[in-house]
CSV table of C-alpha atoms in Angstrom, one decimal:
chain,number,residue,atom,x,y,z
A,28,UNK,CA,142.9,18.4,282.7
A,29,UNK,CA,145.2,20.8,282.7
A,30,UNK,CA,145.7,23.9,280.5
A,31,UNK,CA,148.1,24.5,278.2
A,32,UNK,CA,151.1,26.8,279.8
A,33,UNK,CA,151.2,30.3,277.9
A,34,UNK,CA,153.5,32.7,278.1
A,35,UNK,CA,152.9,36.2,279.7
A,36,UNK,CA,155.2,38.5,277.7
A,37,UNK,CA,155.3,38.7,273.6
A,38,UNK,CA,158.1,38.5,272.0
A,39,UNK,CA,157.0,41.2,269.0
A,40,UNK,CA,155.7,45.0,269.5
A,41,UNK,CA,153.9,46.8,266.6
A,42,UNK,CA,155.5,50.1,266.1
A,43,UNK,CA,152.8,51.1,263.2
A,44,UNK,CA,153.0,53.2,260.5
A,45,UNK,CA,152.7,52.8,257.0
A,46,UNK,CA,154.6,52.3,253.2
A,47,UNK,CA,154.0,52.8,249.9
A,48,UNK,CA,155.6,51.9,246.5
A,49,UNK,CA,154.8,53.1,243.3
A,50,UNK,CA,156.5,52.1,239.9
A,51,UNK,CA,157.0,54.0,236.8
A,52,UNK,CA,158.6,53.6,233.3
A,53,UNK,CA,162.3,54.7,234.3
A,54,UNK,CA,161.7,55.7,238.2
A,55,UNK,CA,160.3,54.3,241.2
A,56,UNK,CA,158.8,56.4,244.1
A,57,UNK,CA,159.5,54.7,247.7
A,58,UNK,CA,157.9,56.0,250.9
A,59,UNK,CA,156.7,55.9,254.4
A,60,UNK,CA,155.3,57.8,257.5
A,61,UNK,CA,157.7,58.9,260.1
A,62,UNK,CA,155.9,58.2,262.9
A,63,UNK,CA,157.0,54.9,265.1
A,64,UNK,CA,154.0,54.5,267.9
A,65,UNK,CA,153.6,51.7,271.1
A,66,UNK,CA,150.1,50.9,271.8
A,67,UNK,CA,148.2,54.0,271.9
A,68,UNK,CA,151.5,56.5,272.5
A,69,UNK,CA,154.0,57.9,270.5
A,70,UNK,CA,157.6,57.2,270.2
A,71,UNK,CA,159.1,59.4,268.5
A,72,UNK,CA,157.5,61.4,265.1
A,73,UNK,CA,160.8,61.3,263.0
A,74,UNK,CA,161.5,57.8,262.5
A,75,UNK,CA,162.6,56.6,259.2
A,76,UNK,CA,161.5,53.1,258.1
A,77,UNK,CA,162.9,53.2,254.6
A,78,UNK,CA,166.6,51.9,254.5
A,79,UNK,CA,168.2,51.8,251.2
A,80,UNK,CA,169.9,48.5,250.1
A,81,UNK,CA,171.9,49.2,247.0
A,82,UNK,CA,172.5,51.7,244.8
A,83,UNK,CA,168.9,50.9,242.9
A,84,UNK,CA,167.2,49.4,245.8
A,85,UNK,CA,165.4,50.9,248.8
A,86,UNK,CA,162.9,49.0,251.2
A,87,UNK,CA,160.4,50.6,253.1
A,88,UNK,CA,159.2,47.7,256.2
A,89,UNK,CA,156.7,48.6,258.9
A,90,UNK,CA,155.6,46.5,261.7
A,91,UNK,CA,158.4,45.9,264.5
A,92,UNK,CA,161.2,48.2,264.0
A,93,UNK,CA,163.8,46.3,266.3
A,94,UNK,CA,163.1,43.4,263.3
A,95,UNK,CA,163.1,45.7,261.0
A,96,UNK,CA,166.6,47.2,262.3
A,97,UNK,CA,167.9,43.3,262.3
A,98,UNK,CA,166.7,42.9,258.9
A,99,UNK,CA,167.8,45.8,257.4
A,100,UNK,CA,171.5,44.8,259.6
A,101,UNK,CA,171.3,41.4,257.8
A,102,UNK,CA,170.4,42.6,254.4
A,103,UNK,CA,173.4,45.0,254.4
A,104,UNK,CA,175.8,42.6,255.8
A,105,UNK,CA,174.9,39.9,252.9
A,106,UNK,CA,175.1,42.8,250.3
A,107,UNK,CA,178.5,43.7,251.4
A,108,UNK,CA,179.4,39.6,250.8
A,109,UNK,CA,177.9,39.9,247.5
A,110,UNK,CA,180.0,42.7,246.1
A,111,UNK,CA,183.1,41.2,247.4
A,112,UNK,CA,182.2,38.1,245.9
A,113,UNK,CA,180.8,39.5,242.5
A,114,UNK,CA,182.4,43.1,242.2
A,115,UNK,CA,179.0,44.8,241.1
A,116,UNK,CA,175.8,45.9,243.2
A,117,UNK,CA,173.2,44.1,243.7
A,118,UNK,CA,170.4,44.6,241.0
A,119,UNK,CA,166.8,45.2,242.8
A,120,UNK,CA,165.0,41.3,241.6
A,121,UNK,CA,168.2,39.9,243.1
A,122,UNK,CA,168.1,41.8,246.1
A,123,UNK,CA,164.1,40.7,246.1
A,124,UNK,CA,164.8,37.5,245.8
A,125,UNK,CA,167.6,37.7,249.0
A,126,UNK,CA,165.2,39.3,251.0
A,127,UNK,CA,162.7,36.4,250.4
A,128,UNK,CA,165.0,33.9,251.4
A,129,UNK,CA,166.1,35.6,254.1
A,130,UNK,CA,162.8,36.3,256.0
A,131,UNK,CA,161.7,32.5,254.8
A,132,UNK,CA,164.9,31.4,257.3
A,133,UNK,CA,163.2,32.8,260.0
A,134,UNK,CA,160.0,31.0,259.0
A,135,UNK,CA,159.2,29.2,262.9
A,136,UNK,CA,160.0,32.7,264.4
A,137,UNK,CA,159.4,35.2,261.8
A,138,UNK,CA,160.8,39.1,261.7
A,139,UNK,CA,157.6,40.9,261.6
A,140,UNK,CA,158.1,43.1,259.4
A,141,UNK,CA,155.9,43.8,256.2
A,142,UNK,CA,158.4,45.2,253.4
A,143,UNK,CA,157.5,47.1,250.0
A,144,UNK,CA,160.9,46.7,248.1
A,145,UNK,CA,161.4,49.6,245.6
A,146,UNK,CA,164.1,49.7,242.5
A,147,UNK,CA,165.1,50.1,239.0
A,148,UNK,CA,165.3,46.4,237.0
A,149,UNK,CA,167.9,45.9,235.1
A,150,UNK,CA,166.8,47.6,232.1
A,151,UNK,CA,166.2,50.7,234.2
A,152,UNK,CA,162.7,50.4,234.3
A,153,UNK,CA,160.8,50.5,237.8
A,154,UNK,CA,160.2,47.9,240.2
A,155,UNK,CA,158.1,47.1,243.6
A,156,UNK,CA,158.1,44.2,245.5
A,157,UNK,CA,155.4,43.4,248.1
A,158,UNK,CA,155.7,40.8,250.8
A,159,UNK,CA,154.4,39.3,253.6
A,160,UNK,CA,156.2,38.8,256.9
A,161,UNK,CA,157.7,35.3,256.1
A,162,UNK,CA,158.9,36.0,252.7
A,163,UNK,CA,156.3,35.2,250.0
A,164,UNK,CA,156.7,37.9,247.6
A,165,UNK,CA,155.4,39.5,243.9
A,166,UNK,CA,156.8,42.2,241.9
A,167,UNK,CA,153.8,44.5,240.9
A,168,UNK,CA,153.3,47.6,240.0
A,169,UNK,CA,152.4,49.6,242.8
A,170,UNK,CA,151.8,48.5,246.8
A,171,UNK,CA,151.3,49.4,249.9
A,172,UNK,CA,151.9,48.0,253.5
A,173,UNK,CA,151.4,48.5,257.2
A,174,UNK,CA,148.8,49.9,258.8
A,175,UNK,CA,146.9,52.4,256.6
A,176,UNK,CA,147.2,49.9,253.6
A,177,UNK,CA,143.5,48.8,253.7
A,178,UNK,CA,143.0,52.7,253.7
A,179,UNK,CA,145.4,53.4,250.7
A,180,UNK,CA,145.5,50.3,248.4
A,181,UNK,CA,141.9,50.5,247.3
A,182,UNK,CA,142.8,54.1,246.1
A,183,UNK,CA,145.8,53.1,244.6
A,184,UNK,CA,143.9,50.0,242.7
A,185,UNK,CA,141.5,53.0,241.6
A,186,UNK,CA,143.9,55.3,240.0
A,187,UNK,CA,146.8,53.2,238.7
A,188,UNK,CA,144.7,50.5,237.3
A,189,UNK,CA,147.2,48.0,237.3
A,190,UNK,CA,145.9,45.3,234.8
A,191,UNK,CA,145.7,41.6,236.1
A,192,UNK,CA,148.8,39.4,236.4
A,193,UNK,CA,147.1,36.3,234.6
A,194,UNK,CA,146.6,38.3,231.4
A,195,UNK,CA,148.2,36.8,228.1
A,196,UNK,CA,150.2,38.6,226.6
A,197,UNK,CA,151.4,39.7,229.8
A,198,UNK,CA,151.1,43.7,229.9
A,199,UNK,CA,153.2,45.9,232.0
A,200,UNK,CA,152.2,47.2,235.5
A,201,UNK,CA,153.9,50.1,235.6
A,202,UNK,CA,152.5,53.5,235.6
A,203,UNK,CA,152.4,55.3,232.7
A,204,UNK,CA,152.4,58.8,235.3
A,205,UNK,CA,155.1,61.3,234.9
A,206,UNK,CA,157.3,61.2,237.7
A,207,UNK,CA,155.8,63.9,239.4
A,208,UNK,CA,152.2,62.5,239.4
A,209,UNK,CA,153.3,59.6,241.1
A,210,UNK,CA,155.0,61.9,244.0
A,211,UNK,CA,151.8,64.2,244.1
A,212,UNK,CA,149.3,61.1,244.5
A,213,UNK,CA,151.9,59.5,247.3
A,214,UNK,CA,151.2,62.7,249.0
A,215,UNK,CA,147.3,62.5,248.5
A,216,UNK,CA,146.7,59.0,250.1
A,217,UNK,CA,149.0,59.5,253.2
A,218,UNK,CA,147.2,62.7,253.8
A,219,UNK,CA,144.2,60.7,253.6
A,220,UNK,CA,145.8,57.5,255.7
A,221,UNK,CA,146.6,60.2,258.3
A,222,UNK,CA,142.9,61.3,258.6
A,223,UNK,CA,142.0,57.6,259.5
A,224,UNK,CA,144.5,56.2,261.0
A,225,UNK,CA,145.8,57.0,264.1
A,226,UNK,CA,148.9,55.5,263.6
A,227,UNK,CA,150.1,57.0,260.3
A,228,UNK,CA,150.9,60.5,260.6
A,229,UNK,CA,153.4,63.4,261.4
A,230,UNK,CA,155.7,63.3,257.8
A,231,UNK,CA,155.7,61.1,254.8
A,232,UNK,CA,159.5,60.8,253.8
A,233,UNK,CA,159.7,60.1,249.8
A,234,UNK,CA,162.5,58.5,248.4
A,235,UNK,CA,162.8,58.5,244.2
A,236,UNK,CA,164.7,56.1,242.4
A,237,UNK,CA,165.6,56.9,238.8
A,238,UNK,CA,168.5,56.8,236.8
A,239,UNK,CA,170.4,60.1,238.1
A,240,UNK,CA,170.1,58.4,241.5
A,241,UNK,CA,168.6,58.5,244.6
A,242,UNK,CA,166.4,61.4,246.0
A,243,UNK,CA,164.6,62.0,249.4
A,244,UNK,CA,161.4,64.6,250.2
A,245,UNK,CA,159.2,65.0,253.1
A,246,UNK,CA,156.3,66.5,253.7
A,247,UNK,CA,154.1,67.0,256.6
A,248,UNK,CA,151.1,65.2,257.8
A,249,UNK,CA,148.6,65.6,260.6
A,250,UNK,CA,150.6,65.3,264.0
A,251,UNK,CA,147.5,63.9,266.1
B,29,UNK,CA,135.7,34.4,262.8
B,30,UNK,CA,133.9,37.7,264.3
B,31,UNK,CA,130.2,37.9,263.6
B,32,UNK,CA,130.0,40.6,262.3
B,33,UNK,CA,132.1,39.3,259.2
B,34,UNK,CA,129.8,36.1,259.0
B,35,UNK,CA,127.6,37.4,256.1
B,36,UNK,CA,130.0,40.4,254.6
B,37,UNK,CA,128.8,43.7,253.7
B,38,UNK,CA,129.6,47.0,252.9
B,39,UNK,CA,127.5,50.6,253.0
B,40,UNK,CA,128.3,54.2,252.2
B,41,UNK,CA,126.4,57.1,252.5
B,42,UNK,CA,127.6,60.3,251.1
B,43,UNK,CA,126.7,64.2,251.4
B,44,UNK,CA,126.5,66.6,248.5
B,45,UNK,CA,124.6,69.8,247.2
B,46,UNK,CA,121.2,69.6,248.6
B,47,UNK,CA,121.4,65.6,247.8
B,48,UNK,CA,122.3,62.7,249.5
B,49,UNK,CA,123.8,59.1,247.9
B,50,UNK,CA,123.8,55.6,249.9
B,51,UNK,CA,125.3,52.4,248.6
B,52,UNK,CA,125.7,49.2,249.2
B,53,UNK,CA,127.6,46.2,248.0
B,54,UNK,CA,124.9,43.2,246.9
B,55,UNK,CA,126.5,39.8,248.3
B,56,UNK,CA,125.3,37.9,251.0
B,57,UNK,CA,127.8,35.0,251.6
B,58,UNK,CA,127.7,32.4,254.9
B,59,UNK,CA,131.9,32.9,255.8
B,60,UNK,CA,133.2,32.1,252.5
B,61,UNK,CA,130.2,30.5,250.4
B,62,UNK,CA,128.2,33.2,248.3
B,63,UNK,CA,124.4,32.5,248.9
B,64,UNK,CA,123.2,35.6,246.8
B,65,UNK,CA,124.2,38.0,244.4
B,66,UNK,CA,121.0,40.3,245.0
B,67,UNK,CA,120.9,40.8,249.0
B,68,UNK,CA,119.1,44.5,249.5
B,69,UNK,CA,120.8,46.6,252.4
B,70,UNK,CA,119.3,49.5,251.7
B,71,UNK,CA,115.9,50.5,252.2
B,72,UNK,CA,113.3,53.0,252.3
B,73,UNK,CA,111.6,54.6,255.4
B,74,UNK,CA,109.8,57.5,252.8
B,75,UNK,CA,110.7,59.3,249.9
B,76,UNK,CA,113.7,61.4,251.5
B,77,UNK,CA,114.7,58.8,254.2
B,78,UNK,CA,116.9,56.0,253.8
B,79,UNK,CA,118.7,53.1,256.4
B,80,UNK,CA,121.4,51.1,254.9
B,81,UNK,CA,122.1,47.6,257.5
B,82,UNK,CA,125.1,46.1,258.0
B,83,UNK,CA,126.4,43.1,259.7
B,84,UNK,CA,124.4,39.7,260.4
B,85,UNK,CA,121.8,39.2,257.6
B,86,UNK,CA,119.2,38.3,260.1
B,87,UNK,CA,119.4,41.1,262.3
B,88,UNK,CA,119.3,43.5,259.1
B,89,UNK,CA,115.9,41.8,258.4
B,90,UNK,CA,114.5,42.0,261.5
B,91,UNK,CA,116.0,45.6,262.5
B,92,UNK,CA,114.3,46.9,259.3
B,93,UNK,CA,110.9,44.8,259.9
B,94,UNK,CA,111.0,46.9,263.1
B,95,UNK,CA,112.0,50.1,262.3
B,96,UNK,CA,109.3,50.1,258.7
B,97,UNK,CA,106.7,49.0,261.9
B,98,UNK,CA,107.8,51.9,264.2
B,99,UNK,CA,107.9,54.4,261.1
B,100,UNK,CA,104.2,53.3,260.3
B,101,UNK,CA,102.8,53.7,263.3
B,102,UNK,CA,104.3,57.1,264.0
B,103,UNK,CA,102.5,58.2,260.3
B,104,UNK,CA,99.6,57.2,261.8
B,105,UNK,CA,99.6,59.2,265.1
B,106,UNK,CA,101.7,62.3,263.8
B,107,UNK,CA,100.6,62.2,259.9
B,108,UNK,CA,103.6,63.6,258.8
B,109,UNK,CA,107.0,61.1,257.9
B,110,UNK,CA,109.9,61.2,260.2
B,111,UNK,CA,112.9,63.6,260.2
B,112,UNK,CA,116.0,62.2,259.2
B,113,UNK,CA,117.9,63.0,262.8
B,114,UNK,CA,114.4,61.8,264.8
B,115,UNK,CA,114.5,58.7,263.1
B,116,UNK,CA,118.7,58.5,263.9
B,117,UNK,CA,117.2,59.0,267.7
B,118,UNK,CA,114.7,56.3,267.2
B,119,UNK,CA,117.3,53.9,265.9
B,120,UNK,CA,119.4,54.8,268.5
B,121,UNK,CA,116.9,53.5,271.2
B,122,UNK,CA,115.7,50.4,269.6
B,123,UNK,CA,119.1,49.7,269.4
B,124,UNK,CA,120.7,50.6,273.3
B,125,UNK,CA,117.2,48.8,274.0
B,126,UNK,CA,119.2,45.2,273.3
B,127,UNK,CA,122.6,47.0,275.4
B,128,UNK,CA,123.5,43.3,276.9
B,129,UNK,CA,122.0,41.2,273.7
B,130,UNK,CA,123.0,43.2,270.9
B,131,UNK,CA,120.9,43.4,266.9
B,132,UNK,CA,124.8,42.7,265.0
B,133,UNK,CA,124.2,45.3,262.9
B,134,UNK,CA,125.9,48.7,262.0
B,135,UNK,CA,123.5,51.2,260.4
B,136,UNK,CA,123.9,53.7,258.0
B,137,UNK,CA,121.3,56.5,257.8
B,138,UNK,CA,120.8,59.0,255.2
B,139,UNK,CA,118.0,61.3,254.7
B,140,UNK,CA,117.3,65.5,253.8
B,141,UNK,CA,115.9,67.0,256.4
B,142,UNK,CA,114.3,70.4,257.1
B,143,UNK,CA,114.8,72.3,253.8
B,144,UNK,CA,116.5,69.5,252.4
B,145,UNK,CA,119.5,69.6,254.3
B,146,UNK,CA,121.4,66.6,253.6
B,147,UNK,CA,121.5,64.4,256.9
B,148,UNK,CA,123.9,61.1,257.7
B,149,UNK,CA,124.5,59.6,260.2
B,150,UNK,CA,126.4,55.6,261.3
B,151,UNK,CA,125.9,54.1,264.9
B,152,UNK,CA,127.7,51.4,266.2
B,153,UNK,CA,125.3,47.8,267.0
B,154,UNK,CA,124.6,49.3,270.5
B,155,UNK,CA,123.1,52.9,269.1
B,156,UNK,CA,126.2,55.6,269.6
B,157,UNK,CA,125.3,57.5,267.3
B,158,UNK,CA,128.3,59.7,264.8
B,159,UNK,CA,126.9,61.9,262.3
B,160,UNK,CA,129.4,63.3,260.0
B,161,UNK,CA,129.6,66.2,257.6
B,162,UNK,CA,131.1,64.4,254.5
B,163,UNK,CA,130.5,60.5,254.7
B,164,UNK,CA,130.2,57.5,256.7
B,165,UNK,CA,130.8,54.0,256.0
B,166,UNK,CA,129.8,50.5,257.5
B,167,UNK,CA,130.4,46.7,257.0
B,168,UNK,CA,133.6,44.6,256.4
B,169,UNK,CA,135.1,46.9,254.1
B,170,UNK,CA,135.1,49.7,256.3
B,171,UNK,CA,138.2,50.2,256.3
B,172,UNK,CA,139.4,50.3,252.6
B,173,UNK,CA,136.0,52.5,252.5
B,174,UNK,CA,137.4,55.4,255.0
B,175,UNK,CA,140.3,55.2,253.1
B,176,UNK,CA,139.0,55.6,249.3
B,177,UNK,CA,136.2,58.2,250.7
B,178,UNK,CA,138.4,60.4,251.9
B,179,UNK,CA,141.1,60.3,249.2
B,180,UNK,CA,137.9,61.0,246.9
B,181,UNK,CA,135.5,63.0,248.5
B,182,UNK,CA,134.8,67.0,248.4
B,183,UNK,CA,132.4,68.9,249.4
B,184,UNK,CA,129.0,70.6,248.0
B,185,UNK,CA,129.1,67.9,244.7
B,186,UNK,CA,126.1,67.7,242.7
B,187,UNK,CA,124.3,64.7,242.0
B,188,UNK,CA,125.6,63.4,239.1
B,189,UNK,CA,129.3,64.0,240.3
B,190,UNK,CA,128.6,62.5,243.9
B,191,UNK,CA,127.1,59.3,242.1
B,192,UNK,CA,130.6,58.6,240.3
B,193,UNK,CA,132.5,59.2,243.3
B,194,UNK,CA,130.4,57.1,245.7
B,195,UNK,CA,130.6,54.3,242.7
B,196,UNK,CA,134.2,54.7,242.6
B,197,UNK,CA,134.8,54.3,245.8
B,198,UNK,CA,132.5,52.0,246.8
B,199,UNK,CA,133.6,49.3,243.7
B,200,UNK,CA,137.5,50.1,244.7
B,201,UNK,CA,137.1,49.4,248.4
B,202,UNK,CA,135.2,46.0,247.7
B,203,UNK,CA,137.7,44.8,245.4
B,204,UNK,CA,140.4,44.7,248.2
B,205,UNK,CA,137.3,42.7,250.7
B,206,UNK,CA,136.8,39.0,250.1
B,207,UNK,CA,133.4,39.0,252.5
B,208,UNK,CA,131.8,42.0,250.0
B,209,UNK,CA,131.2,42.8,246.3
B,210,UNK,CA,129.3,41.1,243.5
B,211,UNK,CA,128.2,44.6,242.4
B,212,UNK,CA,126.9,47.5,244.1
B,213,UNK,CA,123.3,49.5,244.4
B,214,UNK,CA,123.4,53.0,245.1
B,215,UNK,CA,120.7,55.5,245.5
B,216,UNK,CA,121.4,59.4,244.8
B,217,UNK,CA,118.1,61.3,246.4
B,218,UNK,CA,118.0,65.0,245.8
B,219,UNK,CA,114.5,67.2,246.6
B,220,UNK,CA,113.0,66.6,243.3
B,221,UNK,CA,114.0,63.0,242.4
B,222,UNK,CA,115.4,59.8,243.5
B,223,UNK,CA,118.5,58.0,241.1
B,224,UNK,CA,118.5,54.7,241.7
B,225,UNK,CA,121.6,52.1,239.8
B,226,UNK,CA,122.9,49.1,239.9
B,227,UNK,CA,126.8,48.6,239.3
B,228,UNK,CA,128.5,45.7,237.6
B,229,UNK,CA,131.6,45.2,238.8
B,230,UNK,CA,133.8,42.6,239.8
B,231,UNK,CA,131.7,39.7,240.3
B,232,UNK,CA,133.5,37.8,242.8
């Protein structure tokens, strides 16, 4: 009997790295290593993986950049439609709820990228989304993705204490931290992730949302 | 399905001032059926010696049955107990001893040595050993454990410090693994005394 053909090439890569969104009462802090690996080597160590979508929506996606790149190509392309069609931005659920449908259309050959979408709601307060690679999605209160997650979420779990979902009345999950608590514990689990992880590292760009705008740091990581 | 996730577990042993703590999670599941909410990991060798087993529940068992045998036998001859870093040397061996038919199981060994030096050490299921300064960490949450230990450990904590922190992170990083959890048991030796708790946590 004979064998089932296989191919000998794949058609994804994983470029590494990892995300991180954290949600507060008016802000939302958004960010990601720099570093975008192959196998064991590095590409390049200043490669940013957050992209921002509207003018209160940034995604951060690790995984398989050139996806990511066509996502992030797609995404702006359908945002562009949109305020054509509407004449307003895109609020950050709506843009959740594109990006959802959109990696759902590629469900039989899926972008591999793993998203953390990060935003102000409508009433100004913060958002994160968290996804999976075909689209199923969940706004919480705080996330992480790629490959220090399993490092950083138990942490995260630990310190932001974001109470259960299936709780009635249903109680916020954002942080009550300033907005300069959340930046400083961003810092503290990527320098952690970094220790770990081989493929987390170099600089953590941070991107803050809130209601003056849009705001970007870095800060430096282990470079081995 | 690897193996080594067929029964779940997670271990932790930490350093501190003059004091050691090792923990373990208490589940023993078959893949995803819980058998037992009370499964022991951790063990004692003597009073200032301890081996935490993780991986296939019947290799733990029979790994320790072995190693308690060895142990005895060398109180006999020597009258004294083991070092901390001998006994690493002796686990090491027993283990390299199966090199092509391997015990599943990824050890965790914490002890005070001479002058009650804090000692740990992890080896991989074939005996390489890795002794570490600050902590080491074993068993299907490994993974979430490196990451919470080293957001949460410092150095040179005393014993009543070093037992929140190894709770802490040892209840965090089960949370996030299906295969380990319902509860924890950690033991915080230092010269004079040995602290030994149960944690309730989540029990699923």
């Amino acid at each position: 009997m004979a064998t089932k053909q296989q191919a000998n090439w794949s058609p994804y890569d994983n470029n590494g790295g990892t995300c991180v969104a954290i949600a507060g009462a008016d802000y939302c802090v958004i960010a990601a290593d720099t570093r975008m690996s192959t196998g064991y080597s590095i590409l390049t160590r200043d490669y940013s993986k957050i992209s921002k979508l509207a003018d209160k929506c940034v995604m951060a996606s690790s995984g398989f950049q050139a996806d990511v790149k066509a996502l992030q190509k797609n995404l702006a392309a359908r945002h562009l439609i949109y305020q054509h069609q509407h004449n307003k931005q895109m609020s950050c659920p709506a843009m959740a709820q594109l990006l959802s449908n959109t990696l759902y259309y590629k469900r039989f050959f899926p972008y591999y990228a793993f998203n953390v979408l990060g935003g102000l709601d409508n009433e100004g307060k913060g958002c994160v989304f968290t996804y999976d690679a075909v689209g199923s999605y969940e706004r919480v209160g705080y996330s992480s993705q790629g490959s220090g997650s399993t490092l950083i979420m138990p942490v995260l779990d630990n310190q932001l204490k974001s109470p259960s979902p299936l709780l009635l009345p249903a109680v916020d999950a954002v942080t009550p931290l300033s907005e300069s608590e959340a930046v400083d514990m961003v810092k503290d689990v990527f320098a952690s992730a970094a220790e770990r992880d081989i493929y987390t590292g170099d600089k953590v760009e941070i991107v803050i949302v809130n209601a003056g705008g849009i705001r970007r740091e870095y800060t430096d990581l282990r470079k081995d | 399905m690897s193996i080594f996730e067929y029964n779940g577990s997670a271990l932790v042993a930490m350093v501190g001032k003059n004091c050691f703590a090792i923990a373990s999670d208490r589940r023993l599941g078959v893949q995803l059926q819980t058998i037992a909410t009370d499964f022991q990991r951790i063990h004692k060798i003597h009073d200032k010696l301890y081996i935490g087993l993780s991986g296939l529940a019947t290799d733990v068992q029979t790994l320790y049955q072995r190693l308690v045998f060895r142990h005895k036998l060398y109180q006999l001859r020597e009258e004294r107990d083991m070092k901390p870093e001998t006994f690493a040397s002796v686990v090491s061996a027993i283990l390299y001893e199966k090199r092509f038919g391997p015990y599943l199981c990824q050890p965790v060994i914490a002890g005070l040595g001479d002058d009650d030096k804090p000692f740990i050490c992890t080896m991989d299921s074939i005996g390489a050993k890795e002794l570490a300064k600050d902590f080491v960490v074993a068993g299907t949450a490994a993974e979430s454990l490196y990451g919470a230990c080293e957001s949460m450990y410092k150095p040179d904590m005393e014993s009543d410090e070093l037992f929140e922190t190894v709770s802490q992170a040892l209840l965090a990083s089960v949370d996030r693994d299906c295969l380990s959890g319902w509860g924890g048991h950690v033991f915080v030796v230092t010269p004079t005394e040995v602290i030994e708790k149960t944690l309730k946590g989540r029990m699923d």
